[in-house]
PDB file of C-alpha atoms and ligand atoms in Angstrom:
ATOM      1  CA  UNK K   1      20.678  -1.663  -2.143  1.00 54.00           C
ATOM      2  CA  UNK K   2      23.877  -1.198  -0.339  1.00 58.00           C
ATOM      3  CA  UNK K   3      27.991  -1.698  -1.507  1.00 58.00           C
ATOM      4  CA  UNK K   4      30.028  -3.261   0.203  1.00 58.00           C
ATOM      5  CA  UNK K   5      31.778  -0.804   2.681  1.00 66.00           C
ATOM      6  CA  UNK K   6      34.065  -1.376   5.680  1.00 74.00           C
ATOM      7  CA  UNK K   7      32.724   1.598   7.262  1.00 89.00           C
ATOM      8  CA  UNK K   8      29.419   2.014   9.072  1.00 96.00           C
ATOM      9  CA  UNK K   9      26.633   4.422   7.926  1.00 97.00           C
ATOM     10  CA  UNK K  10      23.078   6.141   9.095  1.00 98.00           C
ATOM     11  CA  UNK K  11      20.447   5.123   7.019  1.00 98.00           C
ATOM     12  CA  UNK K  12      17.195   7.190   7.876  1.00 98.00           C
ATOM     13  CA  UNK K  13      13.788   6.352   6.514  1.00 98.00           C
ATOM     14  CA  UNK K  14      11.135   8.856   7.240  1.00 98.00           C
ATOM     15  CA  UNK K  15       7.745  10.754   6.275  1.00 97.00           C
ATOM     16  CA  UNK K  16       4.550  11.150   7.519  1.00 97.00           C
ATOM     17  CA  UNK K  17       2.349   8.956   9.237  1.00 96.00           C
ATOM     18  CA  UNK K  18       0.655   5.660   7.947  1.00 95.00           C
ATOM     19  CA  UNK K  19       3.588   6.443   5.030  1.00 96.00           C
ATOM     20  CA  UNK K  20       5.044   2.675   5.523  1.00 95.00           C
ATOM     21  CA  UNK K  21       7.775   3.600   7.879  1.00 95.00           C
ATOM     22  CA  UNK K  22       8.090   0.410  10.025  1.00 92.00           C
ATOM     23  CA  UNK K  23       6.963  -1.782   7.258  1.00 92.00           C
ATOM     24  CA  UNK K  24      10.552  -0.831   5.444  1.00 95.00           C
ATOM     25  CA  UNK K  25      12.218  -1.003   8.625  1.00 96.00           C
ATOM     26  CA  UNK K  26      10.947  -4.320   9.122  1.00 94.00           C
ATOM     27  CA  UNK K  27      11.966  -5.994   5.457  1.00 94.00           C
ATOM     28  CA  UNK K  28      15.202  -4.532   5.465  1.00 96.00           C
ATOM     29  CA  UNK K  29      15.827  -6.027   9.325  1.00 95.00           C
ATOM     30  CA  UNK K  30      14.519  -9.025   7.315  1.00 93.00           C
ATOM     31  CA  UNK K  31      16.783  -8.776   4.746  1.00 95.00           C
ATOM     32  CA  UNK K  32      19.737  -8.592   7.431  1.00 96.00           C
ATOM     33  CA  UNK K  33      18.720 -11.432   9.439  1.00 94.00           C
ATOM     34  CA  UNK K  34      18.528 -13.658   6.290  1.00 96.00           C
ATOM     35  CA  UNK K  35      22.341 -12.289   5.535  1.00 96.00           C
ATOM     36  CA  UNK K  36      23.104 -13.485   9.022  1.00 96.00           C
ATOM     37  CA  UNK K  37      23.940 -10.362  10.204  1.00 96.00           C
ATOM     38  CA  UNK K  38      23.273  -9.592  14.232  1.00 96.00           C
ATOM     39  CA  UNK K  39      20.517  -6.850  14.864  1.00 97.00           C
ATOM     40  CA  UNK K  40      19.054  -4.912  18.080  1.00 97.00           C
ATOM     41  CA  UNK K  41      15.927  -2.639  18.072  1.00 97.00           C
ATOM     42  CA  UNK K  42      15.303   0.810  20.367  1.00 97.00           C
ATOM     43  CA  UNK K  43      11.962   2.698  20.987  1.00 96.00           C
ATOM     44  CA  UNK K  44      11.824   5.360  23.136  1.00 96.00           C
ATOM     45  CA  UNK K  45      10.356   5.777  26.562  1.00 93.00           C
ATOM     46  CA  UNK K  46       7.244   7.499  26.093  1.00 84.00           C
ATOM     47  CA  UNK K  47       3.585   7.573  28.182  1.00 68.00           C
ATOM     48  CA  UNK K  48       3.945   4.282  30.566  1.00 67.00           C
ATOM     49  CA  UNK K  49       6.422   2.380  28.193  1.00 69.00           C
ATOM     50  CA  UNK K  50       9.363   0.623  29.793  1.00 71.00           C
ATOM     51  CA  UNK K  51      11.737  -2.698  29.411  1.00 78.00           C
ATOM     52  CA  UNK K  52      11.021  -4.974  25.934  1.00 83.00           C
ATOM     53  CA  UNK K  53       8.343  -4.190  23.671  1.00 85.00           C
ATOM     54  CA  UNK K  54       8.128  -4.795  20.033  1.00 87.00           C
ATOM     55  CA  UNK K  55       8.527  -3.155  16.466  1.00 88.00           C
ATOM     56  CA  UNK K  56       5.382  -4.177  14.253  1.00 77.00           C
ATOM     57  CA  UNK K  57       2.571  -5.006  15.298  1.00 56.00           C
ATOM     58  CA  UNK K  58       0.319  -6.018  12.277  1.00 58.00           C
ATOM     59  CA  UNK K  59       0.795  -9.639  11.120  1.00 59.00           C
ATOM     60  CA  UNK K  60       4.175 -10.634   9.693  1.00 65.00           C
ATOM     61  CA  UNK K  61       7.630 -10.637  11.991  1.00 72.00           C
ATOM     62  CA  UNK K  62       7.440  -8.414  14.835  1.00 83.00           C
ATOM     63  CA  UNK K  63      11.241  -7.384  16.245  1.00 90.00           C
ATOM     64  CA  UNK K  64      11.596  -7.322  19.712  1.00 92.00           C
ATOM     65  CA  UNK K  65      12.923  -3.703  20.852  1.00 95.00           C
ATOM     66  CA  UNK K  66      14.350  -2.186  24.239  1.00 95.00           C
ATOM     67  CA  UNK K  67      12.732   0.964  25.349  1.00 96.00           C
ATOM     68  CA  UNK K  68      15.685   3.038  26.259  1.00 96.00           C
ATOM     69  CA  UNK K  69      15.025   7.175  27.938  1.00 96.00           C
ATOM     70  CA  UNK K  70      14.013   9.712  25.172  1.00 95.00           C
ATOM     71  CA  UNK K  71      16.100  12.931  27.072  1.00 94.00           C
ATOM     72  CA  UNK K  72      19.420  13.982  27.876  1.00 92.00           C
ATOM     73  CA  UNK K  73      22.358  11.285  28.950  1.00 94.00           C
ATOM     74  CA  UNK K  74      19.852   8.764  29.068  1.00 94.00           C
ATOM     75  CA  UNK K  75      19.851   8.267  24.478  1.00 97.00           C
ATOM     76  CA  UNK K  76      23.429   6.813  25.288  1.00 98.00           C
ATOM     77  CA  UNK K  77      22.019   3.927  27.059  1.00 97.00           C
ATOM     78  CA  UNK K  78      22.084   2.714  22.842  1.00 98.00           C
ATOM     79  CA  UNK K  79      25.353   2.422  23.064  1.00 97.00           C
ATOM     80  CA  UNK K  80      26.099   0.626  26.235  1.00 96.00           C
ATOM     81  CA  UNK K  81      23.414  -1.982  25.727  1.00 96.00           C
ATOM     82  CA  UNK K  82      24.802  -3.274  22.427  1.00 95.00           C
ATOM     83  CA  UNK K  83      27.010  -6.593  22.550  1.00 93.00           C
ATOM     84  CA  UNK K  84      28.636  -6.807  18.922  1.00 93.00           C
ATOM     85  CA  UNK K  85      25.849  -6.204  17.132  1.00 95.00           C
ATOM     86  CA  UNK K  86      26.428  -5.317  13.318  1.00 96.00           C
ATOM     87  CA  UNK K  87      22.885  -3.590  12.468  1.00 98.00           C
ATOM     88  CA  UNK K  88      21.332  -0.869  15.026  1.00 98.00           C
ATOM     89  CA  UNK K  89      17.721  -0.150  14.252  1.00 98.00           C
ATOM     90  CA  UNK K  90      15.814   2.770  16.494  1.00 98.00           C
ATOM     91  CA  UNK K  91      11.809   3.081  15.627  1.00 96.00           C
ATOM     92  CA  UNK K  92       9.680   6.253  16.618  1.00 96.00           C
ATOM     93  CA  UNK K  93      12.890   8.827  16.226  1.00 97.00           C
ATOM     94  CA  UNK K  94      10.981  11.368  16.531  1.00 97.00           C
ATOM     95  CA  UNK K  95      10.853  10.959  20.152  1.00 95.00           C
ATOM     96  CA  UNK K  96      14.160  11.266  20.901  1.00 97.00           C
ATOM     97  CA  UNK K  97      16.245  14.262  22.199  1.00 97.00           C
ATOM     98  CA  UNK K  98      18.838  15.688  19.990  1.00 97.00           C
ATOM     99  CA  UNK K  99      21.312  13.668  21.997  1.00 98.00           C
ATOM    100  CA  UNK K 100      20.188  11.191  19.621  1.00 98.00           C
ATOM    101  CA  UNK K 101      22.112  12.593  16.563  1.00 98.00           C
ATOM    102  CA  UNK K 102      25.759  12.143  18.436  1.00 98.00           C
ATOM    103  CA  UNK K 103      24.593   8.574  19.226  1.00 98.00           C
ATOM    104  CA  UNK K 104      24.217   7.742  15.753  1.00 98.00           C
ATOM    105  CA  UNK K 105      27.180   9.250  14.657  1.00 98.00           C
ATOM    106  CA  UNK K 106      29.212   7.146  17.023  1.00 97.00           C
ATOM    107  CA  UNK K 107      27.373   3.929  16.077  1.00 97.00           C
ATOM    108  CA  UNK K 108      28.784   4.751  12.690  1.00 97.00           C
ATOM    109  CA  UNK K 109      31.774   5.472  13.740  1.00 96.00           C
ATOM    110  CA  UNK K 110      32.218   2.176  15.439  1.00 95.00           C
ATOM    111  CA  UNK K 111      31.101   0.486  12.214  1.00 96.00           C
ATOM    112  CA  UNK K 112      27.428  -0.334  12.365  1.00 97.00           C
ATOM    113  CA  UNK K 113      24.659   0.081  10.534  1.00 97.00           C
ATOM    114  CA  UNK K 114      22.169   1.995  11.799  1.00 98.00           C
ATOM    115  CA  UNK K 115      18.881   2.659  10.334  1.00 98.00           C
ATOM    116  CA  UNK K 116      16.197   5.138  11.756  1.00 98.00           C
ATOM    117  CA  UNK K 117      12.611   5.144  11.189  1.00 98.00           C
ATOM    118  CA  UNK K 118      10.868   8.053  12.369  1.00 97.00           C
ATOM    119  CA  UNK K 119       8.342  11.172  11.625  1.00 97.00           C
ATOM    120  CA  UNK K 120      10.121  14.442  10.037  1.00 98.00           C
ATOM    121  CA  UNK K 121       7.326  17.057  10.161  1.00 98.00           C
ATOM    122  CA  UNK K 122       5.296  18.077  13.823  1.00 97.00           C
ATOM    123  CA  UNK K 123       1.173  18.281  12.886  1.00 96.00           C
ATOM    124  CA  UNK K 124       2.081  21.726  12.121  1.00 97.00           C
ATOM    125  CA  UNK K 125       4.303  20.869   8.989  1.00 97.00           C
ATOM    126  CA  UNK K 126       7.509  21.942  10.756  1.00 97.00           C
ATOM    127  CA  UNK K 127      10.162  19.945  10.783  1.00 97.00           C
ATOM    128  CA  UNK K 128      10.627  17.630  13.505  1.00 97.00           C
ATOM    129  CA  UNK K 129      14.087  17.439  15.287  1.00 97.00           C
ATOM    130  CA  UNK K 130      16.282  15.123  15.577  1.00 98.00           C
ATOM    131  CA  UNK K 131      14.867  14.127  11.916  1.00 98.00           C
ATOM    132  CA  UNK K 132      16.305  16.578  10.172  1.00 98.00           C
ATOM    133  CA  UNK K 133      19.776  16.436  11.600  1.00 98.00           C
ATOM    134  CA  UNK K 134      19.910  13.015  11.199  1.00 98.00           C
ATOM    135  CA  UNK K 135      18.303  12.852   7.536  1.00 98.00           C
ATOM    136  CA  UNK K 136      21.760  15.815   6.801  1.00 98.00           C
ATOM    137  CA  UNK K 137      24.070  13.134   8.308  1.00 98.00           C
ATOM    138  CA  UNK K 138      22.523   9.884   6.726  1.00 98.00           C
ATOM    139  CA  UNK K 139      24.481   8.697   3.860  1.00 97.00           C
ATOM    140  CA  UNK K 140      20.742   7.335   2.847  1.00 98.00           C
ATOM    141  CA  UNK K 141      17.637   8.679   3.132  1.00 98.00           C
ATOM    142  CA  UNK K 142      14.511   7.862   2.106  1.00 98.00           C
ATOM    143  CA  UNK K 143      11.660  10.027   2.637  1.00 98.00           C
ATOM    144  CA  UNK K 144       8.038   7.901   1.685  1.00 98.00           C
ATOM    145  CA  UNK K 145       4.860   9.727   1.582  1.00 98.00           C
ATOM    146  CA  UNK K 146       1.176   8.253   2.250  1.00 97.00           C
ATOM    147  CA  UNK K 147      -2.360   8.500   0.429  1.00 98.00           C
ATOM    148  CA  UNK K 148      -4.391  12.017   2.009  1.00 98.00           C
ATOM    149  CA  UNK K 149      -7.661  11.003   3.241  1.00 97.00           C
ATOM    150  CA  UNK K 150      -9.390  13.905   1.888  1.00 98.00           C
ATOM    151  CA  UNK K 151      -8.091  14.281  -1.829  1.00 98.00           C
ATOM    152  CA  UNK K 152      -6.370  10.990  -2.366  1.00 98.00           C
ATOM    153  CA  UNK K 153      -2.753  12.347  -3.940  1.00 98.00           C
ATOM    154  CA  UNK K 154       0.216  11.740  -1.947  1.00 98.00           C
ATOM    155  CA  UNK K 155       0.467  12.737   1.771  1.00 98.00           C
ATOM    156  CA  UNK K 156       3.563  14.287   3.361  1.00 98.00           C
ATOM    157  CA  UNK K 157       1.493  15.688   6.234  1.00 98.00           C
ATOM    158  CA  UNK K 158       0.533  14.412   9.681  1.00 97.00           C
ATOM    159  CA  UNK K 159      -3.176  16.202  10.285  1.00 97.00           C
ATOM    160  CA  UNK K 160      -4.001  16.380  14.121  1.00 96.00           C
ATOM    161  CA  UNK K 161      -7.692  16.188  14.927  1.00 94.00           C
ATOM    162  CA  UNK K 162      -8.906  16.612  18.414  1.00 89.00           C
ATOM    163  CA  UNK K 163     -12.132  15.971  19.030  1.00 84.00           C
ATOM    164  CA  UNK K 164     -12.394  15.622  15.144  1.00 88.00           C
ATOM    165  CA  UNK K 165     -11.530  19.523  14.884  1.00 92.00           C
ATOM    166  CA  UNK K 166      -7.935  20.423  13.495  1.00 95.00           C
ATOM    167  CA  UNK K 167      -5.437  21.167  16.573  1.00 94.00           C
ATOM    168  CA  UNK K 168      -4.818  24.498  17.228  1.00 94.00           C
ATOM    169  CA  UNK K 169      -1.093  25.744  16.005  1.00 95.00           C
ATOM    170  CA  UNK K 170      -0.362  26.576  19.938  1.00 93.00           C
ATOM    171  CA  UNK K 171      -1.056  22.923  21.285  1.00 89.00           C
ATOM    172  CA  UNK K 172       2.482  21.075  22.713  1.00 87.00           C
ATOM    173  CA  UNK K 173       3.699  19.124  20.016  1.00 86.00           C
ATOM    174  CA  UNK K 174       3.575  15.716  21.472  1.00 79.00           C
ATOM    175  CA  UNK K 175       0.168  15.454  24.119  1.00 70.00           C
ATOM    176  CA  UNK K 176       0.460  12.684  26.254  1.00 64.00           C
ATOM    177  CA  UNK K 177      -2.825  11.152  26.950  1.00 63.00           C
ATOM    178  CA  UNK K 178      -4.956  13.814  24.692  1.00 65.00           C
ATOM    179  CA  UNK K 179      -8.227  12.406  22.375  1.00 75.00           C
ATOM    180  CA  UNK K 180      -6.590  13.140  19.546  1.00 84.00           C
ATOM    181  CA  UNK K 181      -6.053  10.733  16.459  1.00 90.00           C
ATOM    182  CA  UNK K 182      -3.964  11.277  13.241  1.00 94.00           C
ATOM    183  CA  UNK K 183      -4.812  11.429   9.447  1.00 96.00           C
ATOM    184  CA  UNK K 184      -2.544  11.864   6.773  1.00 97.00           C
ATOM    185  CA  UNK K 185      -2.842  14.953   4.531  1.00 98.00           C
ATOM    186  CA  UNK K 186      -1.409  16.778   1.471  1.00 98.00           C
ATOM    187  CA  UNK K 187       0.259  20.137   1.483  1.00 98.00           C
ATOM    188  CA  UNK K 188      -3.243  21.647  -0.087  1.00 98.00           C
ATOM    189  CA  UNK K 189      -5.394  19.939   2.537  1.00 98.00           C
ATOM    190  CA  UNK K 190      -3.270  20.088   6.066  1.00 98.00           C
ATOM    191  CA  UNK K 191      -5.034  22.739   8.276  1.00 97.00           C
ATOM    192  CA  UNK K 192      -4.531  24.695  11.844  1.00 97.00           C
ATOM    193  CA  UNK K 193      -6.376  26.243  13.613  1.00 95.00           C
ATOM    194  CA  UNK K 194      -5.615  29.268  14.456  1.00 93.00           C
ATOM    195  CA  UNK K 195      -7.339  31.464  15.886  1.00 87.00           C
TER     196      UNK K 195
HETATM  197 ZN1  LIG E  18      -5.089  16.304  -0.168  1.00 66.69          ZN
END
């Protein structure tokens, strides 16, 4: 997929949920290892999540990943924990502060690779920072859509059900601890409530 370059480069892979996101962040960490290449994996911090945990859980390879903070001065912790690594992979974007986009830039500056899987819409269809900055900087992008649940043609949306209702437009995006669960959607069948 990629040339031969001396420089480093973002490479962001996004779309909605159950789109296939960490599957192609998995073979193409695959593909690296097998070329020999040195790798390290970041998650967020988010709900109770600290120290190692791991990228893919379903059968196949899992990655091991650090949990490094979401906010503020705490993103650059990226930076300082890597040791020579040539290929920087960071799951669950989404979560991340803004801060985020200067980390990636200097990662590419330094000359790695840096790949970022993450969601770019909120349930409301809006799009969902620091995607969207990052996807503008990425000299790749690849944007992969799901299957909607209700109508069966591809999904680009992330439908938030609470209680099986559709979230109202006015909930925080990201509720920590809510009964809430996820379907993916098409443009025709995403809904809000809004009243
Ligand atoms: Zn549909």
């Amino acid at each position: 997929m990629h040339a031969i370059t001396q420089s480093g480069w973002i490479e962001v892979i996004t779309g909605s949920m159950f789109s296939g996101k960490t599957e192609e962040l998995l073979r193409r960490l695959r593909r690296a290892e097998i070329a020999g290449q040195e790798i390290s994996v970041f998650k967020p911090e988010v709900d109770d999540r600290y120290g190692e945990t791991t990228v893919g859980s379903h059968a196949g390879r899992s990655w091991e990943a650090s949990v490094v903070p979401s906010e503020g001065e705490g993103v650059w912790q990226i930076v300082d924990e890597l040791n020579g690594e040539d290929v920087v992979a960071i799951d669950e974007a989404n979560f991340f502060s803004t801060e985020l986009v200067d980390v990636c830039e200097r990662l590419a500056a330094d000359g790695k690779r840096v790949v970022i899987s993450g969601l770019d819409q909120t349930y409301r269809g809006e799009p969902f920072e620091p995607l969207p900055q990052l996807m503008a900087l990425a000299e790749y992008v690849d944007k992969l859509q799901a299957i909607c649940t209700i109508c069966g043609e591809p999904a680009t949306r992330n439908q938030r059900l609470i209680d099986g209702e559709p979230a109202h437009v006015d909930e925080p995006t990201v509720l920590v601890g809510a009964e809430e669960s996820y379907e993916a959607r098409c443009r025709n069948c995403h809904t809000l409530r809004r009243d």
